[in-house]
Amino acid sequence: MATAVTAAGAGTAAAAKAPVDLLSRSRWTPLVGSSFSAKSATSAWTGRLSAVNDLPGTPGSDRRYALHFTSTMGSREDTYGVSRSGFTTTPLHLVPGPTGKTWTAVVNRL
């Protein structure tokens, strides 16, 4: 009985892709100014990613930062699936600002 073994080259579709870190700062920063949709079990809204800021004591960290969104629609604090075309939906706990038109998600992975 003969057995054939074939190996896929690194440039083929069979090559394994590195997993995407959905919460890395470097994934979000290039999208500042872009539109996003946010959907929870009870509400949905659209807005723009307005800033990605450092947390105190962690300048430039890819694992510890704050995402800021702006929207013309108000909603309440909740965990939302945040998405846009070509972007894997990412669950974020979003907290509204005092006007209800700004939202913040803090990513703080030690």
PDB file of N, CA and C in Angstrom:
ATOM      1  N   MET A   1       0.849  -1.161   0.000  1.00  0.00           N
ATOM      2  CA  MET A   1       0.000   0.000   0.000  1.00  0.00           C
ATOM      3  C   MET A   1       0.902   1.232   0.000  1.00  0.00           C
ATOM      4  N   ALA A   2       0.661   2.139  -0.922  1.00  0.00           N
ATOM      5  CA  ALA A   2       1.458   3.360  -1.020  1.00  0.00           C
ATOM      6  C   ALA A   2       0.670   4.514  -0.416  1.00  0.00           C
ATOM      7  N   THR A   3       1.377   5.405   0.263  1.00  0.00           N
ATOM      8  CA  THR A   3       0.749   6.586   0.853  1.00  0.00           C
ATOM      9  C   THR A   3       1.405   7.813   0.272  1.00  0.00           C
ATOM     10  N   ALA A   4       0.599   8.721  -0.221  1.00  0.00           N
ATOM     11  CA  ALA A   4       1.131   9.958  -0.783  1.00  0.00           C
ATOM     12  C   ALA A   4       0.983  11.063   0.258  1.00  0.00           C
ATOM     13  N   VAL A   5       2.021  11.846   0.420  1.00  0.00           N
ATOM     14  CA  VAL A   5       1.997  12.964   1.345  1.00  0.00           C
ATOM     15  C   VAL A   5       2.312  14.226   0.560  1.00  0.00           C
ATOM     16  N   THR A   6       1.470  15.232   0.717  1.00  0.00           N
ATOM     17  CA  THR A   6       1.747  16.503   0.068  1.00  0.00           C
ATOM     18  C   THR A   6       1.819  17.581   1.135  1.00  0.00           C
ATOM     19  N   ALA A   7       2.638  18.551   0.904  1.00  0.00           N
ATOM     20  CA  ALA A   7       2.784  19.669   1.842  1.00  0.00           C
ATOM     21  C   ALA A   7       2.376  20.950   1.135  1.00  0.00           C
ATOM     22  N   ALA A   8       1.618  21.750   1.817  1.00  0.00           N
ATOM     23  CA  ALA A   8       1.209  23.035   1.261  1.00  0.00           C
ATOM     24  C   ALA A   8       2.286  24.067   1.550  1.00  0.00           C
ATOM     25  N   GLY A   9       2.633  24.851   0.558  1.00  0.00           N
ATOM     26  CA  GLY A   9       3.614  25.913   0.744  1.00  0.00           C
ATOM     27  C   GLY A   9       3.025  27.064   1.545  1.00  0.00           C
ATOM     28  N   ALA A  10       3.865  27.903   2.086  1.00  0.00           N
ATOM     29  CA  ALA A  10       3.423  29.021   2.922  1.00  0.00           C
ATOM     30  C   ALA A  10       2.550  30.003   2.156  1.00  0.00           C
ATOM     31  N   GLY A  11       2.670  30.036   0.829  1.00  0.00           N
ATOM     32  CA  GLY A  11       1.905  30.995   0.045  1.00  0.00           C
ATOM     33  C   GLY A  11       0.557  30.477  -0.407  1.00  0.00           C
ATOM     34  N   THR A  12       0.161  29.300   0.010  1.00  0.00           N
ATOM     35  CA  THR A  12      -1.107  28.739  -0.442  1.00  0.00           C
ATOM     36  C   THR A  12      -2.224  29.067   0.524  1.00  0.00           C
ATOM     37  N   ALA A  13      -3.452  28.852   0.054  1.00  0.00           N
ATOM     38  CA  ALA A  13      -4.623  29.107   0.884  1.00  0.00           C
ATOM     39  C   ALA A  13      -4.651  28.190   2.100  1.00  0.00           C
ATOM     40  N   ALA A  14      -3.953  27.069   2.021  1.00  0.00           N
ATOM     41  CA  ALA A  14      -3.939  26.132   3.135  1.00  0.00           C
ATOM     42  C   ALA A  14      -3.026  26.594   4.265  1.00  0.00           C
ATOM     43  N   ALA A  15      -2.218  27.586   4.004  1.00  0.00           N
ATOM     44  CA  ALA A  15      -1.308  28.070   5.047  1.00  0.00           C
ATOM     45  C   ALA A  15      -2.115  28.669   6.189  1.00  0.00           C
ATOM     46  N   ALA A  16      -1.680  28.403   7.400  1.00  0.00           N
ATOM     47  CA  ALA A  16      -2.392  28.905   8.579  1.00  0.00           C
ATOM     48  C   ALA A  16      -2.186  30.401   8.728  1.00  0.00           C
ATOM     49  N   LYS A  17      -3.267  31.083   9.061  1.00  0.00           N
ATOM     50  CA  LYS A  17      -3.185  32.520   9.322  1.00  0.00           C
ATOM     51  C   LYS A  17      -2.965  32.734  10.811  1.00  0.00           C
ATOM     52  N   ALA A  18      -2.249  33.792  11.133  1.00  0.00           N
ATOM     53  CA  ALA A  18      -2.083  34.155  12.539  1.00  0.00           C
ATOM     54  C   ALA A  18      -3.434  34.643  13.057  1.00  0.00           C
ATOM     55  N   PRO A  19      -3.817  34.245  14.268  1.00  0.00           N
ATOM     56  CA  PRO A  19      -5.109  34.708  14.788  1.00  0.00           C
ATOM     57  C   PRO A  19      -5.112  36.222  14.996  1.00  0.00           C
ATOM     58  N   VAL A  20      -6.269  36.824  14.771  1.00  0.00           N
ATOM     59  CA  VAL A  20      -6.427  38.260  14.954  1.00  0.00           C
ATOM     60  C   VAL A  20      -6.753  38.525  16.421  1.00  0.00           C
ATOM     61  N   ASP A  21      -6.020  39.424  17.034  1.00  0.00           N
ATOM     62  CA  ASP A  21      -6.306  39.835  18.410  1.00  0.00           C
ATOM     63  C   ASP A  21      -7.358  40.938  18.333  1.00  0.00           C
ATOM     64  N   LEU A  22      -8.606  40.595  18.608  1.00  0.00           N
ATOM     65  CA  LEU A  22      -9.709  41.536  18.450  1.00  0.00           C
ATOM     66  C   LEU A  22      -9.579  42.764  19.337  1.00  0.00           C
ATOM     67  N   LEU A  23      -8.837  42.658  20.429  1.00  0.00           N
ATOM     68  CA  LEU A  23      -8.746  43.771  21.365  1.00  0.00           C
ATOM     69  C   LEU A  23      -7.419  44.512  21.326  1.00  0.00           C
ATOM     70  N   SER A  24      -6.587  44.241  20.337  1.00  0.00           N
ATOM     71  CA  SER A  24      -5.308  44.956  20.285  1.00  0.00           C
ATOM     72  C   SER A  24      -5.527  46.404  19.835  1.00  0.00           C
ATOM     73  N   ARG A  25      -4.823  47.296  20.467  1.00  0.00           N
ATOM     74  CA  ARG A  25      -4.910  48.724  20.134  1.00  0.00           C
ATOM     75  C   ARG A  25      -4.541  48.965  18.676  1.00  0.00           C
ATOM     76  N   SER A  26      -3.552  48.245  18.194  1.00  0.00           N
ATOM     77  CA  SER A  26      -3.082  48.439  16.816  1.00  0.00           C
ATOM     78  C   SER A  26      -4.153  48.076  15.790  1.00  0.00           C
ATOM     79  N   ARG A  27      -5.136  47.307  16.162  1.00  0.00           N
ATOM     80  CA  ARG A  27      -6.244  46.973  15.268  1.00  0.00           C
ATOM     81  C   ARG A  27      -7.214  48.153  15.157  1.00  0.00           C
ATOM     82  N   TRP A  28      -7.380  48.919  16.227  1.00  0.00           N
ATOM     83  CA  TRP A  28      -8.355  50.005  16.271  1.00  0.00           C
ATOM     84  C   TRP A  28      -7.795  51.344  15.814  1.00  0.00           C
ATOM     85  N   THR A  29      -6.554  51.636  16.143  1.00  0.00           N
ATOM     86  CA  THR A  29      -5.988  52.970  15.897  1.00  0.00           C
ATOM     87  C   THR A  29      -6.105  53.438  14.447  1.00  0.00           C
ATOM     88  N   PRO A  30      -5.823  52.595  13.445  1.00  0.00           N
ATOM     89  CA  PRO A  30      -5.943  53.092  12.061  1.00  0.00           C
ATOM     90  C   PRO A  30      -7.376  53.437  11.660  1.00  0.00           C
ATOM     91  N   LEU A  31      -8.350  53.041  12.468  1.00  0.00           N
ATOM     92  CA  LEU A  31      -9.751  53.253  12.119  1.00  0.00           C
ATOM     93  C   LEU A  31     -10.373  54.467  12.808  1.00  0.00           C
ATOM     94  N   VAL A  32      -9.570  55.284  13.488  1.00  0.00           N
ATOM     95  CA  VAL A  32     -10.099  56.511  14.095  1.00  0.00           C
ATOM     96  C   VAL A  32     -10.728  57.351  12.976  1.00  0.00           C
ATOM     97  N   GLY A  33     -11.946  57.801  13.200  1.00  0.00           N
ATOM     98  CA  GLY A  33     -12.697  58.553  12.195  1.00  0.00           C
ATOM     99  C   GLY A  33     -13.641  57.684  11.384  1.00  0.00           C
ATOM    100  N   SER A  34     -13.536  56.374  11.514  1.00  0.00           N
ATOM    101  CA  SER A  34     -14.388  55.446  10.760  1.00  0.00           C
ATOM    102  C   SER A  34     -15.721  55.220  11.455  1.00  0.00           C
ATOM    103  N   SER A  35     -16.732  54.887  10.657  1.00  0.00           N
ATOM    104  CA  SER A  35     -18.062  54.580  11.183  1.00  0.00           C
ATOM    105  C   SER A  35     -18.146  53.140  11.652  1.00  0.00           C
ATOM    106  N   PHE A  36     -18.877  52.930  12.736  1.00  0.00           N
ATOM    107  CA  PHE A  36     -19.109  51.605  13.297  1.00  0.00           C
ATOM    108  C   PHE A  36     -20.578  51.465  13.645  1.00  0.00           C
ATOM    109  N   SER A  37     -21.053  50.229  13.686  1.00  0.00           N
ATOM    110  CA  SER A  37     -22.379  49.909  14.199  1.00  0.00           C
ATOM    111  C   SER A  37     -22.193  49.198  15.527  1.00  0.00           C
ATOM    112  N   ALA A  38     -23.094  49.464  16.464  1.00  0.00           N
ATOM    113  CA  ALA A  38     -23.060  48.804  17.765  1.00  0.00           C
ATOM    114  C   ALA A  38     -24.443  48.218  18.029  1.00  0.00           C
ATOM    115  N   LYS A  39     -24.465  46.940  18.407  1.00  0.00           N
ATOM    116  CA  LYS A  39     -25.753  46.278  18.621  1.00  0.00           C
ATOM    117  C   LYS A  39     -25.686  45.435  19.885  1.00  0.00           C
ATOM    118  N   SER A  40     -26.686  45.627  20.756  1.00  0.00           N
ATOM    119  CA  SER A  40     -26.827  44.787  21.947  1.00  0.00           C
ATOM    120  C   SER A  40     -28.139  44.025  21.819  1.00  0.00           C
ATOM    121  N   ALA A  41     -28.497  43.300  22.859  1.00  0.00           N
ATOM    122  CA  ALA A  41     -29.751  42.560  22.841  1.00  0.00           C
ATOM    123  C   ALA A  41     -30.962  43.502  22.850  1.00  0.00           C
ATOM    124  N   THR A  42     -30.757  44.745  23.329  1.00  0.00           N
ATOM    125  CA  THR A  42     -31.897  45.658  23.471  1.00  0.00           C
ATOM    126  C   THR A  42     -31.820  46.945  22.664  1.00  0.00           C
ATOM    127  N   SER A  43     -30.661  47.263  22.085  1.00  0.00           N
ATOM    128  CA  SER A  43     -30.573  48.506  21.312  1.00  0.00           C
ATOM    129  C   SER A  43     -29.467  48.431  20.265  1.00  0.00           C
ATOM    130  N   ALA A  44     -29.490  49.405  19.370  1.00  0.00           N
ATOM    131  CA  ALA A  44     -28.470  49.499  18.323  1.00  0.00           C
ATOM    132  C   ALA A  44     -28.266  50.962  17.984  1.00  0.00           C
ATOM    133  N   TRP A  45     -27.052  51.308  17.591  1.00  0.00           N
ATOM    134  CA  TRP A  45     -26.740  52.676  17.164  1.00  0.00           C
ATOM    135  C   TRP A  45     -25.530  52.639  16.241  1.00  0.00           C
ATOM    136  N   THR A  46     -25.327  53.729  15.529  1.00  0.00           N
ATOM    137  CA  THR A  46     -24.148  53.877  14.688  1.00  0.00           C
ATOM    138  C   THR A  46     -23.391  55.117  15.147  1.00  0.00           C
ATOM    139  N   GLY A  47     -22.096  55.091  14.966  1.00  0.00           N
ATOM    140  CA  GLY A  47     -21.277  56.223  15.373  1.00  0.00           C
ATOM    141  C   GLY A  47     -19.886  56.116  14.786  1.00  0.00           C
ATOM    142  N   ARG A  48     -19.015  57.018  15.211  1.00  0.00           N
ATOM    143  CA  ARG A  48     -17.630  57.053  14.733  1.00  0.00           C
ATOM    144  C   ARG A  48     -16.678  56.803  15.878  1.00  0.00           C
ATOM    145  N   LEU A  49     -15.604  56.105  15.556  1.00  0.00           N
ATOM    146  CA  LEU A  49     -14.515  55.956  16.509  1.00  0.00           C
ATOM    147  C   LEU A  49     -13.779  57.288  16.507  1.00  0.00           C
ATOM    148  N   SER A  50     -13.870  58.025  17.605  1.00  0.00           N
ATOM    149  CA  SER A  50     -13.308  59.376  17.630  1.00  0.00           C
ATOM    150  C   SER A  50     -11.896  59.442  18.190  1.00  0.00           C
ATOM    151  N   ALA A  51     -11.495  58.472  19.015  1.00  0.00           N
ATOM    152  CA  ALA A  51     -10.144  58.512  19.586  1.00  0.00           C
ATOM    153  C   ALA A  51      -9.787  57.168  20.210  1.00  0.00           C
ATOM    154  N   VAL A  52      -8.496  56.921  20.283  1.00  0.00           N
ATOM    155  CA  VAL A  52      -7.937  55.808  21.039  1.00  0.00           C
ATOM    156  C   VAL A  52      -6.908  56.445  21.963  1.00  0.00           C
ATOM    157  N   ASN A  53      -7.151  56.384  23.276  1.00  0.00           N
ATOM    158  CA  ASN A  53      -6.302  57.097  24.233  1.00  0.00           C
ATOM    159  C   ASN A  53      -5.606  56.141  25.200  1.00  0.00           C
ATOM    160  N   ASP A  54      -4.456  56.599  25.698  1.00  0.00           N
ATOM    161  CA  ASP A  54      -3.716  55.861  26.717  1.00  0.00           C
ATOM    162  C   ASP A  54      -4.503  55.821  28.022  1.00  0.00           C
ATOM    163  N   LEU A  55      -4.306  54.751  28.777  1.00  0.00           N
ATOM    164  CA  LEU A  55      -4.736  54.734  30.170  1.00  0.00           C
ATOM    165  C   LEU A  55      -3.584  55.286  30.999  1.00  0.00           C
ATOM    166  N   PRO A  56      -3.859  55.846  32.159  1.00  0.00           N
ATOM    167  CA  PRO A  56      -2.779  56.400  32.983  1.00  0.00           C
ATOM    168  C   PRO A  56      -1.679  55.364  33.259  1.00  0.00           C
ATOM    169  N   GLY A  57      -0.448  55.789  33.044  1.00  0.00           N
ATOM    170  CA  GLY A  57       0.705  54.944  33.327  1.00  0.00           C
ATOM    171  C   GLY A  57       1.023  53.896  32.279  1.00  0.00           C
ATOM    172  N   THR A  58       0.325  53.916  31.131  1.00  0.00           N
ATOM    173  CA  THR A  58       0.565  52.895  30.103  1.00  0.00           C
ATOM    174  C   THR A  58       0.647  53.507  28.715  1.00  0.00           C
ATOM    175  N   PRO A  59       1.521  54.483  28.505  1.00  0.00           N
ATOM    176  CA  PRO A  59       1.565  55.142  27.192  1.00  0.00           C
ATOM    177  C   PRO A  59       1.878  54.166  26.060  1.00  0.00           C
ATOM    178  N   GLY A  60       1.032  54.197  25.042  1.00  0.00           N
ATOM    179  CA  GLY A  60       1.258  53.408  23.840  1.00  0.00           C
ATOM    180  C   GLY A  60       1.012  51.919  23.973  1.00  0.00           C
ATOM    181  N   SER A  61       0.487  51.464  25.098  1.00  0.00           N
ATOM    182  CA  SER A  61       0.275  50.028  25.299  1.00  0.00           C
ATOM    183  C   SER A  61      -0.735  49.480  24.302  1.00  0.00           C
ATOM    184  N   ASP A  62      -0.454  48.310  23.741  1.00  0.00           N
ATOM    185  CA  ASP A  62      -1.368  47.643  22.826  1.00  0.00           C
ATOM    186  C   ASP A  62      -2.439  46.869  23.600  1.00  0.00           C
ATOM    187  N   ARG A  63      -2.263  46.743  24.925  1.00  0.00           N
ATOM    188  CA  ARG A  63      -3.161  45.944  25.749  1.00  0.00           C
ATOM    189  C   ARG A  63      -3.964  46.767  26.752  1.00  0.00           C
ATOM    190  N   ARG A  64      -3.624  48.053  26.909  1.00  0.00           N
ATOM    191  CA  ARG A  64      -4.310  48.894  27.892  1.00  0.00           C
ATOM    192  C   ARG A  64      -4.551  50.277  27.275  1.00  0.00           C
ATOM    193  N   TYR A  65      -5.826  50.575  26.981  1.00  0.00           N
ATOM    194  CA  TYR A  65      -6.173  51.823  26.299  1.00  0.00           C
ATOM    195  C   TYR A  65      -7.681  52.040  26.392  1.00  0.00           C
ATOM    196  N   ALA A  66      -8.146  53.197  25.957  1.00  0.00           N
ATOM    197  CA  ALA A  66      -9.578  53.498  25.923  1.00  0.00           C
ATOM    198  C   ALA A  66     -10.003  53.830  24.499  1.00  0.00           C
ATOM    199  N   LEU A  67     -11.150  53.299  24.098  1.00  0.00           N
ATOM    200  CA  LEU A  67     -11.767  53.619  22.814  1.00  0.00           C
ATOM    201  C   LEU A  67     -12.887  54.614  23.065  1.00  0.00           C
ATOM    202  N   HIS A  68     -12.967  55.662  22.241  1.00  0.00           N
ATOM    203  CA  HIS A  68     -14.016  56.671  22.381  1.00  0.00           C
ATOM    204  C   HIS A  68     -14.809  56.755  21.077  1.00  0.00           C
ATOM    205  N   PHE A  69     -16.112  56.673  21.211  1.00  0.00           N
ATOM    206  CA  PHE A  69     -17.020  56.751  20.075  1.00  0.00           C
ATOM    207  C   PHE A  69     -17.942  57.957  20.258  1.00  0.00           C
ATOM    208  N   THR A  70     -18.399  58.529  19.142  1.00  0.00           N
ATOM    209  CA  THR A  70     -19.412  59.584  19.166  1.00  0.00           C
ATOM    210  C   THR A  70     -20.579  59.136  18.292  1.00  0.00           C
ATOM    211  N   SER A  71     -21.770  59.579  18.669  1.00  0.00           N
ATOM    212  CA  SER A  71     -22.968  59.220  17.936  1.00  0.00           C
ATOM    213  C   SER A  71     -24.004  60.317  18.093  1.00  0.00           C
ATOM    214  N   THR A  72     -24.925  60.398  17.161  1.00  0.00           N
ATOM    215  CA  THR A  72     -26.038  61.336  17.299  1.00  0.00           C
ATOM    216  C   THR A  72     -27.191  60.687  18.044  1.00  0.00           C
ATOM    217  N   MET A  73     -27.099  59.385  18.270  1.00  0.00           N
ATOM    218  CA  MET A  73     -28.154  58.654  18.970  1.00  0.00           C
ATOM    219  C   MET A  73     -27.708  58.338  20.389  1.00  0.00           C
ATOM    220  N   GLY A  74     -28.633  58.379  21.301  1.00  0.00           N
ATOM    221  CA  GLY A  74     -28.334  58.019  22.678  1.00  0.00           C
ATOM    222  C   GLY A  74     -28.811  56.609  22.974  1.00  0.00           C
ATOM    223  N   SER A  75     -28.172  55.961  23.896  1.00  0.00           N
ATOM    224  CA  SER A  75     -28.585  54.652  24.358  1.00  0.00           C
ATOM    225  C   SER A  75     -27.994  54.454  25.741  1.00  0.00           C
ATOM    226  N   ARG A  76     -28.093  53.270  26.274  1.00  0.00           N
ATOM    227  CA  ARG A  76     -27.621  53.063  27.640  1.00  0.00           C
ATOM    228  C   ARG A  76     -26.382  52.181  27.689  1.00  0.00           C
ATOM    229  N   GLU A  77     -25.781  52.133  28.845  1.00  0.00           N
ATOM    230  CA  GLU A  77     -24.619  51.276  29.076  1.00  0.00           C
ATOM    231  C   GLU A  77     -25.013  49.827  28.819  1.00  0.00           C
ATOM    232  N   ASP A  78     -24.156  49.137  28.084  1.00  0.00           N
ATOM    233  CA  ASP A  78     -24.448  47.748  27.749  1.00  0.00           C
ATOM    234  C   ASP A  78     -23.216  47.154  27.074  1.00  0.00           C
ATOM    235  N   THR A  79     -23.255  45.857  26.850  1.00  0.00           N
ATOM    236  CA  THR A  79     -22.235  45.200  26.044  1.00  0.00           C
ATOM    237  C   THR A  79     -22.770  45.108  24.630  1.00  0.00           C
ATOM    238  N   TYR A  80     -22.009  45.670  23.692  1.00  0.00           N
ATOM    239  CA  TYR A  80     -22.423  45.750  22.296  1.00  0.00           C
ATOM    240  C   TYR A  80     -21.454  44.967  21.416  1.00  0.00           C
ATOM    241  N   GLY A  81     -21.978  44.405  20.345  1.00  0.00           N
ATOM    242  CA  GLY A  81     -21.132  43.883  19.285  1.00  0.00           C
ATOM    243  C   GLY A  81     -20.823  45.053  18.363  1.00  0.00           C
ATOM    244  N   VAL A  82     -19.561  45.464  18.300  1.00  0.00           N
ATOM    245  CA  VAL A  82     -19.157  46.623  17.499  1.00  0.00           C
ATOM    246  C   VAL A  82     -18.588  46.096  16.182  1.00  0.00           C
ATOM    247  N   SER A  83     -19.093  46.630  15.071  1.00  0.00           N
ATOM    248  CA  SER A  83     -18.682  46.091  13.770  1.00  0.00           C
ATOM    249  C   SER A  83     -18.693  47.158  12.689  1.00  0.00           C
ATOM    250  N   ARG A  84     -18.082  46.813  11.576  1.00  0.00           N
ATOM    251  CA  ARG A  84     -18.100  47.591  10.343  1.00  0.00           C
ATOM    252  C   ARG A  84     -17.721  46.627   9.229  1.00  0.00           C
ATOM    253  N   SER A  85     -17.925  47.012   8.001  1.00  0.00           N
ATOM    254  CA  SER A  85     -17.599  46.156   6.869  1.00  0.00           C
ATOM    255  C   SER A  85     -16.119  45.770   6.901  1.00  0.00           C
ATOM    256  N   GLY A  86     -15.838  44.481   6.753  1.00  0.00           N
ATOM    257  CA  GLY A  86     -14.462  44.001   6.732  1.00  0.00           C
ATOM    258  C   GLY A  86     -13.809  43.919   8.102  1.00  0.00           C
ATOM    259  N   PHE A  87     -14.595  44.057   9.178  1.00  0.00           N
ATOM    260  CA  PHE A  87     -14.078  44.106  10.540  1.00  0.00           C
ATOM    261  C   PHE A  87     -14.846  43.090  11.376  1.00  0.00           C
ATOM    262  N   THR A  88     -14.154  42.156  11.984  1.00  0.00           N
ATOM    263  CA  THR A  88     -14.818  41.146  12.796  1.00  0.00           C
ATOM    264  C   THR A  88     -15.548  41.808  13.960  1.00  0.00           C
ATOM    265  N   THR A  89     -16.816  41.453  14.144  1.00  0.00           N
ATOM    266  CA  THR A  89     -17.594  41.993  15.252  1.00  0.00           C
ATOM    267  C   THR A  89     -16.878  41.711  16.564  1.00  0.00           C
ATOM    268  N   THR A  90     -16.748  42.761  17.370  1.00  0.00           N
ATOM    269  CA  THR A  90     -16.003  42.673  18.619  1.00  0.00           C
ATOM    270  C   THR A  90     -16.900  43.106  19.770  1.00  0.00           C
ATOM    271  N   PRO A  91     -17.086  42.244  20.783  1.00  0.00           N
ATOM    272  CA  PRO A  91     -17.904  42.658  21.926  1.00  0.00           C
ATOM    273  C   PRO A  91     -17.149  43.639  22.817  1.00  0.00           C
ATOM    274  N   LEU A  92     -17.786  44.775  23.108  1.00  0.00           N
ATOM    275  CA  LEU A  92     -17.213  45.800  23.987  1.00  0.00           C
ATOM    276  C   LEU A  92     -18.282  46.272  24.958  1.00  0.00           C
ATOM    277  N   HIS A  93     -17.896  46.487  26.205  1.00  0.00           N
ATOM    278  CA  HIS A  93     -18.813  47.092  27.168  1.00  0.00           C
ATOM    279  C   HIS A  93     -18.659  48.601  27.032  1.00  0.00           C
ATOM    280  N   LEU A  94     -19.708  49.256  26.545  1.00  0.00           N
ATOM    281  CA  LEU A  94     -19.661  50.692  26.269  1.00  0.00           C
ATOM    282  C   LEU A  94     -20.447  51.458  27.326  1.00  0.00           C
ATOM    283  N   VAL A  95     -19.824  52.517  27.822  1.00  0.00           N
ATOM    284  CA  VAL A  95     -20.429  53.364  28.846  1.00  0.00           C
ATOM    285  C   VAL A  95     -20.652  54.750  28.242  1.00  0.00           C
ATOM    286  N   PRO A  96     -21.898  55.253  28.304  1.00  0.00           N
ATOM    287  CA  PRO A  96     -22.160  56.582  27.732  1.00  0.00           C
ATOM    288  C   PRO A  96     -21.570  57.689  28.592  1.00  0.00           C
ATOM    289  N   GLY A  97     -21.192  58.783  27.927  1.00  0.00           N
ATOM    290  CA  GLY A  97     -20.736  59.978  28.623  1.00  0.00           C
ATOM    291  C   GLY A  97     -21.925  60.760  29.147  1.00  0.00           C
ATOM    292  N   PRO A  98     -21.683  61.914  29.749  1.00  0.00           N
ATOM    293  CA  PRO A  98     -22.752  62.697  30.385  1.00  0.00           C
ATOM    294  C   PRO A  98     -23.857  63.147  29.425  1.00  0.00           C
ATOM    295  N   THR A  99     -23.523  63.358  28.148  1.00  0.00           N
ATOM    296  CA  THR A  99     -24.538  63.805  27.188  1.00  0.00           C
ATOM    297  C   THR A  99     -25.279  62.643  26.548  1.00  0.00           C
ATOM    298  N   GLY A 100     -24.764  61.425  26.706  1.00  0.00           N
ATOM    299  CA  GLY A 100     -25.363  60.261  26.063  1.00  0.00           C
ATOM    300  C   GLY A 100     -25.005  60.136  24.600  1.00  0.00           C
ATOM    301  N   LYS A 101     -24.164  61.013  24.089  1.00  0.00           N
ATOM    302  CA  LYS A 101     -23.766  60.987  22.676  1.00  0.00           C
ATOM    303  C   LYS A 101     -22.313  60.555  22.484  1.00  0.00           C
ATOM    304  N   THR A 102     -21.627  60.311  23.577  1.00  0.00           N
ATOM    305  CA  THR A 102     -20.261  59.779  23.520  1.00  0.00           C
ATOM    306  C   THR A 102     -20.234  58.471  24.302  1.00  0.00           C
ATOM    307  N   TRP A 103     -19.329  57.606  23.905  1.00  0.00           N
ATOM    308  CA  TRP A 103     -19.246  56.276  24.507  1.00  0.00           C
ATOM    309  C   TRP A 103     -17.785  55.940  24.734  1.00  0.00           C
ATOM    310  N   THR A 104     -17.501  55.231  25.817  1.00  0.00           N
ATOM    311  CA  THR A 104     -16.131  54.806  26.097  1.00  0.00           C
ATOM    312  C   THR A 104     -16.112  53.322  26.424  1.00  0.00           C
ATOM    313  N   ALA A 105     -15.109  52.648  25.883  1.00  0.00           N
ATOM    314  CA  ALA A 105     -14.819  51.260  26.238  1.00  0.00           C
ATOM    315  C   ALA A 105     -13.368  51.235  26.708  1.00  0.00           C
ATOM    316  N   VAL A 106     -13.125  50.682  27.869  1.00  0.00           N
ATOM    317  CA  VAL A 106     -11.772  50.572  28.399  1.00  0.00           C
ATOM    318  C   VAL A 106     -11.282  49.146  28.194  1.00  0.00           C
ATOM    319  N   VAL A 107     -10.123  49.021  27.561  1.00  0.00           N
ATOM    320  CA  VAL A 107      -9.474  47.721  27.398  1.00  0.00           C
ATOM    321  C   VAL A 107      -8.282  47.740  28.350  1.00  0.00           C
ATOM    322  N   ASN A 108      -8.281  46.816  29.297  1.00  0.00           N
ATOM    323  CA  ASN A 108      -7.252  46.803  30.330  1.00  0.00           C
ATOM    324  C   ASN A 108      -6.845  45.351  30.590  1.00  0.00           C
ATOM    325  N   ARG A 109      -6.025  44.846  29.688  1.00  0.00           N
ATOM    326  CA  ARG A 109      -5.550  43.464  29.803  1.00  0.00           C
ATOM    327  C   ARG A 109      -4.140  43.470  30.371  1.00  0.00           C
ATOM    328  N   LEU A 110      -3.978  42.864  31.512  1.00  0.00           N
ATOM    329  CA  LEU A 110      -2.669  42.843  32.165  1.00  0.00           C
ATOM    330  C   LEU A 110      -1.757  41.808  31.570  1.00  0.00           C
TER     331      LEU A 110
END
